[in-house]
CSV table of C-alpha atoms in Angstrom, one decimal:
chain,number,residue,atom,x,y,z
A,14,MET,CA,-25.5,7.3,-13.9
A,15,THR,CA,-28.1,9.4,-12.6
A,16,ALA,CA,-31.3,7.8,-11.1
A,17,ARG,CA,-34.9,8.5,-11.8
A,18,SER,CA,-37.5,9.2,-9.8
A,19,GLU,CA,-38.9,5.7,-10.5
A,20,GLY,CA,-35.8,4.4,-8.5
A,21,THR,CA,-34.2,3.1,-11.8
A,22,ALA,CA,-30.5,4.0,-12.9
A,23,VAL,CA,-29.9,5.9,-16.6
A,24,ARG,CA,-26.4,5.6,-17.7
A,25,GLU,CA,-25.3,9.0,-19.0
A,26,PRO,CA,-23.6,9.2,-22.3
A,27,GLY,CA,-19.8,8.0,-22.1
A,28,ALA,CA,-19.9,6.3,-18.8
A,29,GLU,CA,-18.2,3.4,-18.3
A,30,ARG,CA,-19.9,-0.1,-17.6
A,31,PRO,CA,-18.8,-2.3,-14.9
A,32,ALA,CA,-17.1,-5.1,-16.3
A,33,PRO,CA,-19.7,-8.2,-16.1
A,34,LEU,CA,-19.7,-10.7,-13.2
A,35,ARG,CA,-17.7,-13.7,-14.4
A,36,SER,CA,-14.7,-11.0,-15.4
A,37,ARG,CA,-15.0,-9.3,-11.8
A,38,PHE,CA,-14.8,-13.2,-10.5
A,39,LEU,CA,-11.8,-14.1,-12.4
A,40,SER,CA,-9.7,-10.7,-11.8
A,41,GLY,CA,-10.9,-11.4,-8.2
A,42,ALA,CA,-9.8,-14.9,-8.1
A,43,ARG,CA,-6.2,-13.7,-9.6
A,44,LEU,CA,-6.1,-11.0,-6.7
A,45,LEU,CA,-6.6,-13.7,-4.1
A,46,LEU,CA,-4.0,-15.9,-5.8
A,47,LEU,CA,-1.3,-13.6,-6.3
A,48,SER,CA,-1.7,-11.6,-3.0
A,49,ALA,CA,-1.9,-14.4,-0.9
A,50,VAL,CA,1.2,-15.9,-2.5
A,51,LEU,CA,3.0,-13.0,-2.5
A,52,LEU,CA,2.1,-12.0,1.5
A,53,ALA,CA,3.0,-15.7,2.5
A,54,GLY,CA,6.2,-15.2,0.7
A,55,ILE,CA,6.9,-12.2,2.4
A,56,GLY,CA,6.0,-13.4,6.2
A,57,ALA,CA,8.3,-16.0,5.3
A,58,CYS,CA,11.1,-14.2,4.5
A,59,GLY,CA,10.5,-11.9,7.4
A,60,ARG,CA,10.2,-15.1,10.0
A,61,LEU,CA,13.6,-16.7,8.4
A,62,ILE,CA,15.5,-13.3,9.2
A,63,GLY,CA,13.5,-12.6,12.3
A,64,TRP,CA,11.6,-9.5,11.7
A,65,VAL,CA,8.1,-8.6,11.0
A,66,ALA,CA,8.0,-7.9,7.2
A,67,LEU,CA,3.7,-7.6,7.0
A,68,THR,CA,2.7,-4.8,8.4
A,69,THR,CA,-0.6,-2.8,7.7
A,70,THR,CA,1.1,-0.6,4.9
A,71,VAL,CA,2.3,-3.7,2.8
A,72,GLY,CA,-0.9,-5.3,2.1
A,73,PRO,CA,-2.5,-2.3,0.2
A,74,THR,CA,0.9,-1.5,-1.5
A,75,ALA,CA,0.5,-5.4,-3.2
A,76,TYR,CA,-3.5,-4.4,-3.9
A,77,LEU,CA,-2.1,-1.4,-5.9
A,78,LEU,CA,0.3,-3.1,-7.5
A,79,LEU,CA,-1.2,-6.4,-8.4
A,80,ASP,CA,-4.9,-4.5,-9.3
A,81,HIS,CA,-4.5,-3.0,-12.5
A,82,PRO,CA,-1.0,-4.6,-14.6
A,83,GLY,CA,-1.6,-2.1,-17.1
A,84,THR,CA,-0.2,0.6,-14.8
A,85,VAL,CA,2.3,-1.1,-13.1
A,86,GLY,CA,5.1,1.2,-14.0
A,87,ARG,CA,3.2,4.7,-13.0
A,88,ARG,CA,2.2,3.1,-9.2
A,89,LEU,CA,5.7,1.8,-9.3
A,90,ARG,CA,7.1,5.2,-9.3
A,91,ALA,CA,4.0,6.1,-6.4
A,92,ALA,CA,4.6,3.6,-4.4
A,93,VAL,CA,8.9,4.4,-3.9
A,94,LEU,CA,8.3,7.6,-4.2
A,95,GLY,CA,6.1,7.7,-1.2
A,96,HIS,CA,7.1,5.3,0.9
A,97,GLY,CA,10.7,6.4,0.9
A,98,ALA,CA,9.6,10.1,1.6
A,99,ALA,CA,7.0,9.0,4.4
A,100,VAL,CA,10.3,6.8,5.8
A,101,GLY,CA,12.2,9.9,5.7
A,102,ILE,CA,9.6,12.4,7.2
A,103,GLY,CA,8.6,10.1,9.7
A,104,LEU,CA,12.1,9.3,10.8
A,105,GLY,CA,12.9,13.3,10.8
A,106,CYS,CA,9.2,13.8,12.7
A,107,LEU,CA,11.1,11.3,15.3
A,108,ALA,CA,13.8,13.4,15.7
A,109,ALA,CA,11.9,16.3,15.8
A,110,PHE,CA,9.7,15.6,18.4
A,111,GLY,CA,12.5,14.0,20.5
A,112,LEU,CA,11.0,10.7,20.0
A,113,TRP,CA,13.9,8.4,18.5
A,114,ASN,CA,13.8,6.4,21.4
A,115,HIS,CA,10.2,6.8,23.1
A,116,PRO,CA,8.1,3.6,23.5
A,117,SER,CA,5.4,2.7,20.5
A,118,ILE,CA,1.8,3.3,21.8
A,119,VAL,CA,1.5,-0.3,21.4
A,120,THR,CA,3.8,-0.7,24.4
A,121,ARG,CA,2.4,2.5,26.3
A,122,GLN,CA,-1.4,2.2,25.5
A,123,TYR,CA,-1.8,5.8,24.5
A,124,GLU,CA,-0.4,8.7,22.4
A,125,THR,CA,1.7,11.2,24.0
A,126,THR,CA,1.2,14.6,23.0
A,127,GLU,CA,4.5,14.1,20.9
A,128,GLN,CA,3.2,11.3,19.3
A,129,ILE,CA,-0.1,12.9,18.2
A,130,GLY,CA,2.0,15.6,17.0
A,131,ALA,CA,4.6,13.7,15.2
A,132,GLN,CA,1.8,11.6,13.6
A,133,ALA,CA,-0.1,14.7,12.5
A,134,LEU,CA,2.6,16.7,11.1
A,135,ALA,CA,4.7,13.1,9.2
A,136,VAL,CA,1.0,12.2,7.5
A,137,GLY,CA,0.7,16.1,6.3
A,138,LEU,CA,4.3,16.3,5.3
A,139,THR,CA,4.1,12.7,3.5
A,140,LEU,CA,0.9,14.1,1.8
A,141,PHE,CA,2.1,17.7,0.6
A,142,VAL,CA,5.4,16.0,-1.1
A,143,LEU,CA,3.2,13.2,-2.8
A,144,HIS,CA,0.8,15.6,-4.5
A,145,VAL,CA,4.0,18.1,-5.3
A,146,LEU,CA,5.4,14.8,-7.1
A,147,ASP,CA,2.4,13.8,-8.5
A,148,ALA,CA,2.7,10.8,-6.8
A,149,PRO,CA,-0.4,9.5,-5.2
A,150,HIS,CA,-0.1,6.8,-3.2
A,151,PRO,CA,-2.4,6.5,0.3
A,152,PRO,CA,-0.3,3.5,1.7
A,153,ALA,CA,2.8,6.1,2.4
A,154,ALA,CA,0.4,7.8,4.9
A,155,ALA,CA,0.2,4.2,7.0
A,156,THR,CA,3.8,4.2,6.6
A,157,ALA,CA,4.4,7.5,8.3
A,158,LEU,CA,2.5,6.3,11.0
A,159,LEU,CA,4.2,3.3,11.5
A,160,ILE,CA,7.3,5.2,12.0
A,161,THR,CA,6.0,8.2,14.4
A,162,SER,CA,3.6,5.7,16.5
A,163,GLY,CA,7.0,3.9,17.5
A,164,ILE,CA,5.3,0.6,15.8
A,165,SER,CA,8.1,0.5,13.4
A,166,ARG,CA,10.4,2.2,15.3
A,167,PRO,CA,14.1,2.6,14.2
A,168,GLY,CA,15.6,-0.9,14.7
A,169,PRO,CA,13.9,-4.5,14.1
A,170,PRO,CA,10.7,-3.3,14.0
A,171,LEU,CA,11.8,-0.8,11.1
A,172,TYR,CA,13.9,-3.0,9.3
A,173,GLY,CA,11.2,-6.1,8.9
A,174,MET,CA,8.7,-3.0,7.4
A,175,LEU,CA,11.4,-1.9,5.0
A,176,THR,CA,12.1,-5.5,4.1
A,177,GLY,CA,8.8,-6.3,3.5
A,178,LEU,CA,8.1,-3.1,1.1
A,179,ALA,CA,11.1,-4.1,-0.6
A,180,LEU,CA,10.1,-7.3,-1.0
A,181,VAL,CA,6.5,-6.0,-2.8
A,182,LEU,CA,8.1,-3.3,-4.4
A,183,VAL,CA,10.2,-5.6,-6.4
A,184,ILE,CA,7.8,-8.9,-6.4
A,185,ALA,CA,4.2,-7.4,-7.3
A,186,PRO,CA,5.2,-6.0,-10.4
A,187,LEU,CA,6.7,-8.8,-11.7
A,188,LEU,CA,3.7,-10.9,-10.7
A,189,ALA,CA,1.4,-8.7,-12.1
A,190,VAL,CA,2.9,-8.5,-15.4
A,191,ALA,CA,3.7,-12.7,-15.8
A,192,ALA,CA,-0.5,-13.2,-14.5
A,193,SER,CA,-1.5,-10.3,-17.3
A,194,GLY,CA,0.5,-11.8,-19.7
A,195,ARG,CA,-0.6,-15.5,-19.0
A,196,VAL,CA,-4.0,-14.3,-19.0
A,197,ARG,CA,-3.3,-12.1,-22.1
A,198,LYS,CA,-2.1,-15.3,-24.2
A,199,ARG,CA,-5.1,-17.3,-23.1
A,200,ALA,CA,-7.6,-14.8,-24.3
A,201,GLU,CA,-5.6,-14.7,-27.3
A,202,ASP,CA,-5.4,-18.4,-28.0
A,203,GLY,CA,-9.0,-19.2,-26.8
């Protein structure tokens, strides 16, 4: 879009129009329902096994997988590669910076120089690998930070995060495809 001097918007040729409000509302309601069910289930599973499975990386990953059902395969590939790379890189940075048994930033209430270095390198390497693999997945940077900050340190915190990610990577694509099939069928019937 371009703006005229009077402040009115003029649509450029070939520019996509935003979906009508009703369509955006229905898509938003679909996301609300699917994400709430998915994350409640993951949280309940984590509670049953005694690990925190809902971490800051699970929500954005769920959103990316649920948002556009037509791109689930491409997004799933990026999510698996992204989180896999971030976990490996994060653990490697913990070891390289001597932080394997170091207290988390939550426990200490501050970051040490080593933690800052490990966090910066882990995110940078994760972004580099995802760019080279052509697998963009921004939540993977959060995974790298969670590990190198010690919040999802090796042991139950890491196992919980990995469990939550595994569940969202398996269930979200199934929910997205199933829900889009029902929506498509209703549109064809109606």
